[in-house]
mmCIF file of C-alpha atoms in Angstrom:
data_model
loop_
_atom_site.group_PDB
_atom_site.id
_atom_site.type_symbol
_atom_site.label_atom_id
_atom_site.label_comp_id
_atom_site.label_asym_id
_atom_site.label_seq_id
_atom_site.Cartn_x
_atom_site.Cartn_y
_atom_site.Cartn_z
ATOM 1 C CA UNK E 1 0.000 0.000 0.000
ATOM 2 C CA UNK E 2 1.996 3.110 -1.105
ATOM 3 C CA UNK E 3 1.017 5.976 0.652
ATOM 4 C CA UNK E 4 2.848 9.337 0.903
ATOM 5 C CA UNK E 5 5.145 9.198 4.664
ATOM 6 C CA UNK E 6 2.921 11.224 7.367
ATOM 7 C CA UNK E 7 4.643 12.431 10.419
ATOM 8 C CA UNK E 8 2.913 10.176 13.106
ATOM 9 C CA UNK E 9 3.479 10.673 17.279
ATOM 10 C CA UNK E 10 3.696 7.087 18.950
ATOM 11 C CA UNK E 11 3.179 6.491 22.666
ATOM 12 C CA UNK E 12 2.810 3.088 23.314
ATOM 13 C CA UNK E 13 0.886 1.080 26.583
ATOM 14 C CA UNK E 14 3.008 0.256 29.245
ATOM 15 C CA UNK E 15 1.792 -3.217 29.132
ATOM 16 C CA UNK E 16 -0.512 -4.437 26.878
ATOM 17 C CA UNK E 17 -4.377 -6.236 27.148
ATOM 18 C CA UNK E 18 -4.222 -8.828 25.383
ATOM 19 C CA UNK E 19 -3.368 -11.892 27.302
ATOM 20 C CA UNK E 20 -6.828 -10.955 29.290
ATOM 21 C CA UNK E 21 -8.684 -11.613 26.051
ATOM 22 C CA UNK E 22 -10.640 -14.831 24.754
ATOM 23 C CA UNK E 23 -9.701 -15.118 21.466
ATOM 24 C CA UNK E 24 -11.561 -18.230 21.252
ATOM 25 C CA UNK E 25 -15.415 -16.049 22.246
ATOM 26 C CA UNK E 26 -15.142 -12.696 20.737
ATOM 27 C CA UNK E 27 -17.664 -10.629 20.699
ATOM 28 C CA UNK E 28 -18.473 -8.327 17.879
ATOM 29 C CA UNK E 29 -16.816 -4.830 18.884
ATOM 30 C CA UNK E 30 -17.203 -5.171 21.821
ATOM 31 C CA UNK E 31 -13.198 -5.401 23.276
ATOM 32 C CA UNK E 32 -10.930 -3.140 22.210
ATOM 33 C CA UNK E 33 -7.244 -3.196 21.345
ATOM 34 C CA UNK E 34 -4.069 -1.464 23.167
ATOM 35 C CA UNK E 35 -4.167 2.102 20.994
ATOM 36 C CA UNK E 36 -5.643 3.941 18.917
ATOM 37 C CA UNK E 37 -5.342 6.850 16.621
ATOM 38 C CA UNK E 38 -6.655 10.701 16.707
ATOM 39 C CA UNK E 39 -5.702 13.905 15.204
ATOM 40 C CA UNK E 40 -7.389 17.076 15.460
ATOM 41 C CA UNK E 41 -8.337 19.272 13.263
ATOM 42 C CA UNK E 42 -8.341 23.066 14.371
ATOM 43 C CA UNK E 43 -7.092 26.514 13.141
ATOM 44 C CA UNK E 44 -8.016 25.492 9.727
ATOM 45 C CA UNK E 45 -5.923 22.971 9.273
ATOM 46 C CA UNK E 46 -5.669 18.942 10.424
ATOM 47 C CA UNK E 47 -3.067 18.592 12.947
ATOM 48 C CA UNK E 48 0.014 15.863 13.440
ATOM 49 C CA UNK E 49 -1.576 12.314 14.165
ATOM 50 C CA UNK E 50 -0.943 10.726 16.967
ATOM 51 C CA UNK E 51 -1.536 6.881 18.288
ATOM 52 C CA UNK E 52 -1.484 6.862 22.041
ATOM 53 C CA UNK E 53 -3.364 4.454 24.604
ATOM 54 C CA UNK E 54 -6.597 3.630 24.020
ATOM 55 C CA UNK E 55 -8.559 4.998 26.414
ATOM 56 C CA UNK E 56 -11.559 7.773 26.846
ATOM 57 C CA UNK E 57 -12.359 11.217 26.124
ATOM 58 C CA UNK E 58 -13.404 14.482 27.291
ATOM 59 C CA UNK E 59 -15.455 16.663 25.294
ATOM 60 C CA UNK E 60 -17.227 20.241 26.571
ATOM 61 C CA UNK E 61 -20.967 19.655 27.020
ATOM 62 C CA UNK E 62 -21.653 22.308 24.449
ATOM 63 C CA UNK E 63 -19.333 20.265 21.680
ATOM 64 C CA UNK E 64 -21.705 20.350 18.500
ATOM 65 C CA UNK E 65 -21.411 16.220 18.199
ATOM 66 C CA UNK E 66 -24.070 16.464 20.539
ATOM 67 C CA UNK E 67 -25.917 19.159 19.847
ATOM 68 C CA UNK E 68 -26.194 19.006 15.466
ATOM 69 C CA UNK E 69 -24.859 15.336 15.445
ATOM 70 C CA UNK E 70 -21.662 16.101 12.786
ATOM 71 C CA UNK E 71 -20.416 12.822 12.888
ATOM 72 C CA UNK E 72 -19.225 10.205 9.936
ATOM 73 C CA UNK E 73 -17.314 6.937 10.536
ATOM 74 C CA UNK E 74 -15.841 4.115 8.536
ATOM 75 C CA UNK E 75 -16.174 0.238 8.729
ATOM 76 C CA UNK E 76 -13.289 -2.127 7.424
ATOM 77 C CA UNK E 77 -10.904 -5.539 8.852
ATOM 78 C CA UNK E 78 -8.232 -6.325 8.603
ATOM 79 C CA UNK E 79 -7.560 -10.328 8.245
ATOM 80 C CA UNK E 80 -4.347 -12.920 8.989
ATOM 81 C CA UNK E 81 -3.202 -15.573 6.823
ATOM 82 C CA UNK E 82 -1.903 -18.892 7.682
ATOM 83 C CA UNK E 83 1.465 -17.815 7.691
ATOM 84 C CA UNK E 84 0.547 -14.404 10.044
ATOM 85 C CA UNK E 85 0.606 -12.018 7.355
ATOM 86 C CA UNK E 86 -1.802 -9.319 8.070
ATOM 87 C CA UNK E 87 -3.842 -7.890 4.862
ATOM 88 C CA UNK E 88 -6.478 -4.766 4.405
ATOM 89 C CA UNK E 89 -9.394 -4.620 1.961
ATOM 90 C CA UNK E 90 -9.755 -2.076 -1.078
ATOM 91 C CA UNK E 91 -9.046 0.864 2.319
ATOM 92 C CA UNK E 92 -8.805 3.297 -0.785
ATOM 93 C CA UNK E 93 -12.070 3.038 -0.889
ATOM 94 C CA UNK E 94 -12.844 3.272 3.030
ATOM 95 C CA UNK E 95 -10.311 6.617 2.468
ATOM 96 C CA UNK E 96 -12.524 7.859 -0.274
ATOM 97 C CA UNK E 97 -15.925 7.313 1.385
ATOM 98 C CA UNK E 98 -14.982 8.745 4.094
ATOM 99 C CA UNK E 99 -14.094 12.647 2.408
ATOM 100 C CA UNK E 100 -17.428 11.794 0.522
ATOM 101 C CA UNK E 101 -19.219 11.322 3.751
ATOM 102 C CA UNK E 102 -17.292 14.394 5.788
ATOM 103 C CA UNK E 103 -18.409 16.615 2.684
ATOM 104 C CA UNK E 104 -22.072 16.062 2.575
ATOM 105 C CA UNK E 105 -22.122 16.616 6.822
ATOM 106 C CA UNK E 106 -19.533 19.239 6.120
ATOM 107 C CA UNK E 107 -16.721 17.913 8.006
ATOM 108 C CA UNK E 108 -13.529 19.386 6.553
ATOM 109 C CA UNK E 109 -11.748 16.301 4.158
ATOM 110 C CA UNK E 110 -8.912 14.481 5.514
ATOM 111 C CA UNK E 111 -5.716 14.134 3.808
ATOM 112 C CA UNK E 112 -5.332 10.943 2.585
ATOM 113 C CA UNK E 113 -1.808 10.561 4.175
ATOM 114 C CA UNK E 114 -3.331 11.030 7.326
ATOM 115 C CA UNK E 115 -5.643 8.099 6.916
ATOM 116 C CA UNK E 116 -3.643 5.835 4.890
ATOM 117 C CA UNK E 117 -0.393 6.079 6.657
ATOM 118 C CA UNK E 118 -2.612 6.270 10.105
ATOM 119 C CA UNK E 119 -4.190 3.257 9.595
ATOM 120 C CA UNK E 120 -1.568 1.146 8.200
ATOM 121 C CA UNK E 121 0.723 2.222 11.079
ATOM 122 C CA UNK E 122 -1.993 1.300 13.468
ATOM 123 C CA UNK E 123 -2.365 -2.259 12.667
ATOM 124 C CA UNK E 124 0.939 -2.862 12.163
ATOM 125 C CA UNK E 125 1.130 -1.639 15.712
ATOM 126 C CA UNK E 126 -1.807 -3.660 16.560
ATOM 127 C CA UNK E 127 -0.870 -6.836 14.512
ATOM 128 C CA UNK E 128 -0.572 -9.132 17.646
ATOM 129 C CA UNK E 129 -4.832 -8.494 17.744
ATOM 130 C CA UNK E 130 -5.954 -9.365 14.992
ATOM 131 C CA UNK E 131 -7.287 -12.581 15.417
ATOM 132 C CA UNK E 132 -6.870 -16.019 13.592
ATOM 133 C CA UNK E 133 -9.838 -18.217 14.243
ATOM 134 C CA UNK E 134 -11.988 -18.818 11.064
ATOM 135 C CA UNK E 135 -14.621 -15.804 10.748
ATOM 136 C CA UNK E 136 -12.833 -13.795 12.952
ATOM 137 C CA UNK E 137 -10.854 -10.423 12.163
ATOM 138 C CA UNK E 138 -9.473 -7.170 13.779
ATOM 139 C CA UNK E 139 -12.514 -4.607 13.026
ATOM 140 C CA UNK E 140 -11.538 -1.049 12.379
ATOM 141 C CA UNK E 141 -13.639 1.769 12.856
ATOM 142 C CA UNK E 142 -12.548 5.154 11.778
ATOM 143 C CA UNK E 143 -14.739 8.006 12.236
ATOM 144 C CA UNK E 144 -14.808 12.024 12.341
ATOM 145 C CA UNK E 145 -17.009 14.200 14.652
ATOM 146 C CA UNK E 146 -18.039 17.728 15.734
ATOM 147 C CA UNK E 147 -15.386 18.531 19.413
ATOM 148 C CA UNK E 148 -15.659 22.570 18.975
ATOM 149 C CA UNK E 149 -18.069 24.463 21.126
ATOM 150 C CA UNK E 150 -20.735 26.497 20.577
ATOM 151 C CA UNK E 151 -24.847 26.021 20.663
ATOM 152 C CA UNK E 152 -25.410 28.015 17.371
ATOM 153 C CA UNK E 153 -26.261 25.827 14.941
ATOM 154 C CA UNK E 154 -23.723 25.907 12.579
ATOM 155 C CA UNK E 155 -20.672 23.272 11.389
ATOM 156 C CA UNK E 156 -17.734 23.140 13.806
ATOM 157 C CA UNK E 157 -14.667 24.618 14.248
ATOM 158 C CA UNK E 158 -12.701 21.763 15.181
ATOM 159 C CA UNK E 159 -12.855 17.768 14.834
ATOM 160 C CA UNK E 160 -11.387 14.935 15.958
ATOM 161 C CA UNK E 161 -10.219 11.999 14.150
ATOM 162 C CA UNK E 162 -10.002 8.601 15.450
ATOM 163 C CA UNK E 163 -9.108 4.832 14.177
ATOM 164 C CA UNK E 164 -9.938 1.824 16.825
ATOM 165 C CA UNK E 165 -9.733 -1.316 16.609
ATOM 166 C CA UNK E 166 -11.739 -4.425 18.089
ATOM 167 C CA UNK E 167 -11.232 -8.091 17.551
ATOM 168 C CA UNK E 168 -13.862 -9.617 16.362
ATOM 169 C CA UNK E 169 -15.894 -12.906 16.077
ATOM 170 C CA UNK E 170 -18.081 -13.599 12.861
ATOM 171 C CA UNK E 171 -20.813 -10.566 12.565
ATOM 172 C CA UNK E 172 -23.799 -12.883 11.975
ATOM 173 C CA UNK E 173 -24.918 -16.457 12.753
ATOM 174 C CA UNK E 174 -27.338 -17.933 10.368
ATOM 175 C CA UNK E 175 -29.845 -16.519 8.245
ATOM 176 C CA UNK E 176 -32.304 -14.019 8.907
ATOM 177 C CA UNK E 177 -35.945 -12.798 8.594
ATOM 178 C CA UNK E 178 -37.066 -9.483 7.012
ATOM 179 C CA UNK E 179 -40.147 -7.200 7.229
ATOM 180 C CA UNK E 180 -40.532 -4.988 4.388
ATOM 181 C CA UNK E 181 -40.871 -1.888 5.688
ATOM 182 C CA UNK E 182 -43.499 0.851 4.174
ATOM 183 C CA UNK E 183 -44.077 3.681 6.978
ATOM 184 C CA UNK E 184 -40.243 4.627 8.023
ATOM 185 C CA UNK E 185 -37.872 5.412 5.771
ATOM 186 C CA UNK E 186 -34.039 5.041 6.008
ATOM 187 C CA UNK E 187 -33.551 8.192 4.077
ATOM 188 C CA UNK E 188 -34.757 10.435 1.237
ATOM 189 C CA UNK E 189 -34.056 12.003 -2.006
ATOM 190 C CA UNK E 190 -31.157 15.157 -1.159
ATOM 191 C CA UNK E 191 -30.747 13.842 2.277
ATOM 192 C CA UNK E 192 -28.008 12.161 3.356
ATOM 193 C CA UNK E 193 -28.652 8.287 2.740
ATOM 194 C CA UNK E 194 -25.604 7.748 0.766
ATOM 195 C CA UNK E 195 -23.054 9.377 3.695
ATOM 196 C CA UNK E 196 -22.028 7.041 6.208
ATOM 197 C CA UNK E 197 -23.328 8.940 8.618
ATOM 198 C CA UNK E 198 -23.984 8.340 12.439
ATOM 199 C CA UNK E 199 -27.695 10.173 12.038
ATOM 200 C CA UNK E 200 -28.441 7.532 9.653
ATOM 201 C CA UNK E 201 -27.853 4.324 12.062
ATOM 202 C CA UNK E 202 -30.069 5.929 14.912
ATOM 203 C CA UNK E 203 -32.895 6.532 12.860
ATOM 204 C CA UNK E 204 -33.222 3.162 12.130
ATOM 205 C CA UNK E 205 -33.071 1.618 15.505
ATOM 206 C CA UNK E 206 -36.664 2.060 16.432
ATOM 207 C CA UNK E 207 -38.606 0.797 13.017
ATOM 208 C CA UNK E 208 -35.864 -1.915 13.634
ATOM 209 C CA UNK E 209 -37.424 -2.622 17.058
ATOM 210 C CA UNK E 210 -40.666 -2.896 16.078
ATOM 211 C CA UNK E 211 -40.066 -5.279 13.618
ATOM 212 C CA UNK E 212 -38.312 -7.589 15.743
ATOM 213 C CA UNK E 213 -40.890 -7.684 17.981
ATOM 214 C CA UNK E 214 -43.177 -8.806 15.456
ATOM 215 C CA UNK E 215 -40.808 -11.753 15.044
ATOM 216 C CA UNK E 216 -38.193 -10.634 12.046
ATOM 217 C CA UNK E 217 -34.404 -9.888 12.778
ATOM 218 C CA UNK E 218 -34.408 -7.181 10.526
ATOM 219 C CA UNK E 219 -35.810 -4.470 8.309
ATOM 220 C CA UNK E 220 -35.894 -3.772 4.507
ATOM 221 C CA UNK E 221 -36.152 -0.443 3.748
ATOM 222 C CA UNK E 222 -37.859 1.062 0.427
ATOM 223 C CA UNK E 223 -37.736 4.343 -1.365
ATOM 224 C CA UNK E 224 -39.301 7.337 0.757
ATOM 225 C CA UNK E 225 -41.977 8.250 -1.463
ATOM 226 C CA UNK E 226 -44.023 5.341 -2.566
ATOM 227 C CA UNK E 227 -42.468 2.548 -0.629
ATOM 228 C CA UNK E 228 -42.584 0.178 -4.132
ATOM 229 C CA UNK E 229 -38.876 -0.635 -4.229
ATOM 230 C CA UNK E 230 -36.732 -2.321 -1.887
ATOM 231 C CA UNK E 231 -33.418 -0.772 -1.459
ATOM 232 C CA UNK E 232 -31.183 -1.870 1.475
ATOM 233 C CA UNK E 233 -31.376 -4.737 3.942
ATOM 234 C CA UNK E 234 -30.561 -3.173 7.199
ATOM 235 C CA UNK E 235 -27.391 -1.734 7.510
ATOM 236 C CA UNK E 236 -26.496 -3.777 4.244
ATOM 237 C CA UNK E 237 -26.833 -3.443 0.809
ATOM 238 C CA UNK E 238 -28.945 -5.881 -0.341
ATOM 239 C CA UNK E 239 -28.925 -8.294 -3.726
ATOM 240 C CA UNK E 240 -31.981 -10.820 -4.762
ATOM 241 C CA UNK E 241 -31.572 -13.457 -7.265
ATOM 242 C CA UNK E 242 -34.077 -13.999 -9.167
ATOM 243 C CA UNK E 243 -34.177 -17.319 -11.498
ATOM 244 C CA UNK E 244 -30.452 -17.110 -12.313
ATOM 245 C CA UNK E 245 -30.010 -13.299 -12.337
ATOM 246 C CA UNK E 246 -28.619 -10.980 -9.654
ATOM 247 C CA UNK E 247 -30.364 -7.684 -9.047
ATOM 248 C CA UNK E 248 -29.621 -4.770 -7.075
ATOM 249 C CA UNK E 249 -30.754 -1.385 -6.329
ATOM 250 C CA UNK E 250 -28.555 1.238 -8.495
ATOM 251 C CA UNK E 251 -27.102 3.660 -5.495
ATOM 252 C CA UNK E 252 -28.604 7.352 -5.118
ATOM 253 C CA UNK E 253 -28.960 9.554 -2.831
ATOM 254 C CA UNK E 254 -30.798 7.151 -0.653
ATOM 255 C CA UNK E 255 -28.221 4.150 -0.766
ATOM 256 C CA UNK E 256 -24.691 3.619 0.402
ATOM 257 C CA UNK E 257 -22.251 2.677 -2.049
ATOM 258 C CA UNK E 258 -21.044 -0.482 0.048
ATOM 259 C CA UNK E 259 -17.369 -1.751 -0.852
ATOM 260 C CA UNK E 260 -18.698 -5.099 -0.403
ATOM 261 C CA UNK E 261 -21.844 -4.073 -2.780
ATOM 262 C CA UNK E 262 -18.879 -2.937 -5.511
ATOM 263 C CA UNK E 263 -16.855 -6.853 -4.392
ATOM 264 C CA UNK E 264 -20.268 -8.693 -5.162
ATOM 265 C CA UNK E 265 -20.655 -7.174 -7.904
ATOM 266 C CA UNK E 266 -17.692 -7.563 -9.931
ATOM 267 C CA UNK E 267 -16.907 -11.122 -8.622
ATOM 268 C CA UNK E 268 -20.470 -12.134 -9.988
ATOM 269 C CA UNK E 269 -19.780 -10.623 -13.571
ATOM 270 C CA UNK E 270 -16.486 -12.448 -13.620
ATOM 271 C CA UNK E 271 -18.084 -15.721 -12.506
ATOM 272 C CA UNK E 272 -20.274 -15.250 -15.424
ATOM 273 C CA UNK E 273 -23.261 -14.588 -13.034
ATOM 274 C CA UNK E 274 -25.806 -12.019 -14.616
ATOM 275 C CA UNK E 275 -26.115 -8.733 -12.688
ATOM 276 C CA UNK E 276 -28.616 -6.595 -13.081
ATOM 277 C CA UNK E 277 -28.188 -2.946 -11.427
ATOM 278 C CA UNK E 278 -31.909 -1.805 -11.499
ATOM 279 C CA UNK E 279 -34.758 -0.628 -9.629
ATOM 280 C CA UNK E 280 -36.195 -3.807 -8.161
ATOM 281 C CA UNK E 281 -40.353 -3.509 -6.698
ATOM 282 C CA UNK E 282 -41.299 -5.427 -3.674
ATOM 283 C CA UNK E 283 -44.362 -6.951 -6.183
ATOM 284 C CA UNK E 284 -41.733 -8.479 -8.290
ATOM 285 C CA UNK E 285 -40.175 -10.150 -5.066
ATOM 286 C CA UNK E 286 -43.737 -10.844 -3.698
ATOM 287 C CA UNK E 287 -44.775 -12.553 -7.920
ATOM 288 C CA UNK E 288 -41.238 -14.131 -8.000
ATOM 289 C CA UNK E 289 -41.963 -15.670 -4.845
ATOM 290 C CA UNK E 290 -45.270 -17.364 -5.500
ATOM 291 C CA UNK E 291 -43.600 -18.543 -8.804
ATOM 292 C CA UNK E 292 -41.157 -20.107 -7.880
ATOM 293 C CA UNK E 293 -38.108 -17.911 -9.334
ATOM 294 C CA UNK E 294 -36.972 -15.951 -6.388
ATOM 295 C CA UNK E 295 -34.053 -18.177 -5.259
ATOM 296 C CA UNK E 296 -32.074 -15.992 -2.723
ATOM 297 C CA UNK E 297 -31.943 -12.932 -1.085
ATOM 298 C CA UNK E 298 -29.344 -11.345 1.151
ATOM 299 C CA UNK E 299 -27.349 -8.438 3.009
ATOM 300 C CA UNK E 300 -23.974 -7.000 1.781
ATOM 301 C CA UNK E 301 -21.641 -5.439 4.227
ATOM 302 C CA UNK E 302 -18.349 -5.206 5.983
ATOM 303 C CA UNK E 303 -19.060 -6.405 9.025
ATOM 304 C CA UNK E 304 -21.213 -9.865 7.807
ATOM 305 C CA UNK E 305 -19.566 -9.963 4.357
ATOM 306 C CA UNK E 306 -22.672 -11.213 3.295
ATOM 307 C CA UNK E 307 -25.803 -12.304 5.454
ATOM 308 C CA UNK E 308 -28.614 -15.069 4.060
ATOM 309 C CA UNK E 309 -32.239 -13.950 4.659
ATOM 310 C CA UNK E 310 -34.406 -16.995 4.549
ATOM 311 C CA UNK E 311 -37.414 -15.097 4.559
ATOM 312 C CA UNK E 312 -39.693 -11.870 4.381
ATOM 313 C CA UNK E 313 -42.853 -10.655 5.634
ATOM 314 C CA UNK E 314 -44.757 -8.012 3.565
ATOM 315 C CA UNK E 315 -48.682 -6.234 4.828
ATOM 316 C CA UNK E 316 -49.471 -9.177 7.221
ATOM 317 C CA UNK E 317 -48.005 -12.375 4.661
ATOM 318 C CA UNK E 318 -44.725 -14.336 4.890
ATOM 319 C CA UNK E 319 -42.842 -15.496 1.978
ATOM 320 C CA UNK E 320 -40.530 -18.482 2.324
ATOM 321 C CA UNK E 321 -37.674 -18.757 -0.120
ATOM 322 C CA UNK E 322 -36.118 -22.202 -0.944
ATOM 323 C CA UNK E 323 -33.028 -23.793 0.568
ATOM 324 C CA UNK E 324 -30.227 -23.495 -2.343
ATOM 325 C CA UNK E 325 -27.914 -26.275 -2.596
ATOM 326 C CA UNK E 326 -25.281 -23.791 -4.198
ATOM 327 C CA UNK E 327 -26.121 -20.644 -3.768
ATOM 328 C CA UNK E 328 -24.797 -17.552 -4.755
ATOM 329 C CA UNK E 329 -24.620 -15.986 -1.737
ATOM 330 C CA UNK E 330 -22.119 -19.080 -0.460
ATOM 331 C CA UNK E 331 -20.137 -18.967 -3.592
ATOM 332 C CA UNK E 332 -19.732 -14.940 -3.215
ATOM 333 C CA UNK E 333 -18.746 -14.899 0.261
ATOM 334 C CA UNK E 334 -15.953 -17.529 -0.030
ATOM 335 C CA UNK E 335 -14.594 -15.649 -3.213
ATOM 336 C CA UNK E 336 -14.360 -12.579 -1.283
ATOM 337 C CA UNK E 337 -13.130 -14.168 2.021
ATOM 338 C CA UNK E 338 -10.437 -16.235 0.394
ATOM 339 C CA UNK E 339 -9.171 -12.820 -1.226
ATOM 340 C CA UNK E 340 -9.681 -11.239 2.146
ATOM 341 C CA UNK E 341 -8.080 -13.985 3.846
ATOM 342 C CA UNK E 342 -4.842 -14.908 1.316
ATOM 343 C CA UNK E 343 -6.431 -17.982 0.515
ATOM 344 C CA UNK E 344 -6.602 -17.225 -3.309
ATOM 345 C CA UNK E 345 -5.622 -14.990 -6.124
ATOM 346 C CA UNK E 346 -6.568 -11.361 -5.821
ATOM 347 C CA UNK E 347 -7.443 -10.673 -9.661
ATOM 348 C CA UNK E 348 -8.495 -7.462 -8.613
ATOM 349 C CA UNK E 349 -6.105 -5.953 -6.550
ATOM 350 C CA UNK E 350 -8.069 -5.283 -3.638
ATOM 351 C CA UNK E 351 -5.459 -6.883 -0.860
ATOM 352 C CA UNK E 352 -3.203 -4.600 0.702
ATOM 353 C CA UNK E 353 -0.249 -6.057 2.882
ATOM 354 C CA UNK E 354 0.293 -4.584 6.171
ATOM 355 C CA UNK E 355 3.153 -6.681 7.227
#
């Protein structure tokens, strides 16, 4: 991974966490590795970076992350082989989405030599965590937010930075059920549905909620204004295969462009699999279903690469869909694992060596 040299401050832990950990029953995100990284942007201008401890913050009550919620953040592993070599996944694009994300919340862009060289130094730092059980993976979360004061409602004067790290189990056990949703929405058109950011996630909790306690695990959310197309799963991206073709929603101002989304699809095409990047209505899944031609649905994302749904429930019915001997979503999550993992040929240059 060539990235330009960035001037980085390093204060290591006296003694580090790790031998308290269960490697063997991770939780996801949940436990947190020795440092992290932060730099701060003020007086115009992003600031050295520094890795230090991890350990907690102080922010004045009256910083704007918690009054006008400025706040983006990133989701990406990073994955050991079998001979302890420690590999990232297409991060340009992580680095990318990012500035996309900090624009549309305007959040001044970060250098890419911050983030690049940040990272990479982090993990190599970190290397010891990342975990080597089969599933499992050091998560990395980088985000941005509002610390500068003030209760006029206006963008910040200064941010903060940060990349942690938590090993992690798999994301996901088994497949799920899904309640087309058609009162919330996840976003709308000229919002900020495509940004990765934090306002999003929150607003989804509570539709979430309700449909889990009519019995489904998860949501599908459809466009804003007539609620005819599906268009993610979740937090995912979502794909259905229908007879032997994979569709997916094009993305918009409504729909994250998901690195795994972009993995899917361009392993698919060069498996020979038809993709179709198009609208797709929730009658067509409902018809396809009673037909007999919708085959598989599922979730696209970092954290579950890519999560089965074995079902959905749409105004009041429930619509099985058939066990698949070999499936798509199988064959695409071991292509993209193996590259993740070192297990196979990387045709596309998405795997990055850390050390």
């Amino acid at each position: 991974m060539e990235t330009n040299v960035t001037n980085i401050i390093i204060e290591k832990v006296k003694k580090s966490r790790i031998s308290e950990v269960d490697f063997s029953n991770l939780p996801f995100g949940k436990v947190h590795s020795d440092h992290m990284l932060v730099c701060d942007y003020r007086d115009g201008a992003w600031q050295t970076p520094r890795i230090t401890p991890y350990q907690g913050i102080t922010l004045d009550p009256s910083a704007k992350i918690f009054h006008y919620g400025q706040s983006v953040f990133e989701g990406m592993k990073a994955y050991k082989d079998e001979n302890g070599k420690v590999w990232l996944f297409r991060p340009d694009e992580n680095q990318k989405r990012l500035n996309i994300s900090s624009k549309r919340i305007s959040i001044p862009e970060l250098p890419r030599e911050i983030f690049m060289d940040g990272l990479k130094t982090l993990v190599q730092i970190e290397k010891d965590w990342v975990p080597t059980t089969p599933g499992s993976s050091l998560y990395i979360r980088p985000f941005v937010f509002a610390s500068g004061t003030g209760l006029h409602a206006s963008p910040a004067d200064q941010y903060k930075f940060f990349i942690v790290c938590a090993p992690s189990g798999p994301y996901f056990a088994g497949k799920v059920r899904v309640l087309i949703e058609e009162k919330y929405s996840r976003a709308a058109n000229g919002g900020v549905g495509y940004a990765k950011a934090g306002g999003n996630y929150a607003g989804q909790f509570y539709p979430t909620q309700l449909a889990i306690q009519k019995g489904y695990q998860q949501v599908i959310w459809t466009d804003d204004n007539t609620h005819e197309y599906i268009e993610e799963a979740g937090a995912m991206n979502i794909f259905v295969r229908i007879n032997d073709t994979l569709l997916t929603s094009p993305v918009s101002d409504r729909i994250l462009d998901g690195v795994t989304r972009k993995s899917v699809i361009d392993i698919a095409r060069a498996e020979g699999i038809t993709v179709e990047i198009r609208k797709v209505r929730v009658e067509e899944l409902v018809s396809a279903s009673k037909n007999g031609s919708l085959k598989e649905m599922f979730g696209a994302g970092t954290a579950a690469v890519i999560s089965p749904i074995s079902g959905f429930g749409y105004r009041g019915s429930d619509y099985d869909l058939p066990e698949m001997k070999d499936s798509y979503a199988s064959l695409l999550k071991k292509k993209i694992t193996d590259i993740q993992y070192n297990k196979a040929d990387d045709p596309f240059g998405w795997r990055f060596e850390v050390i």
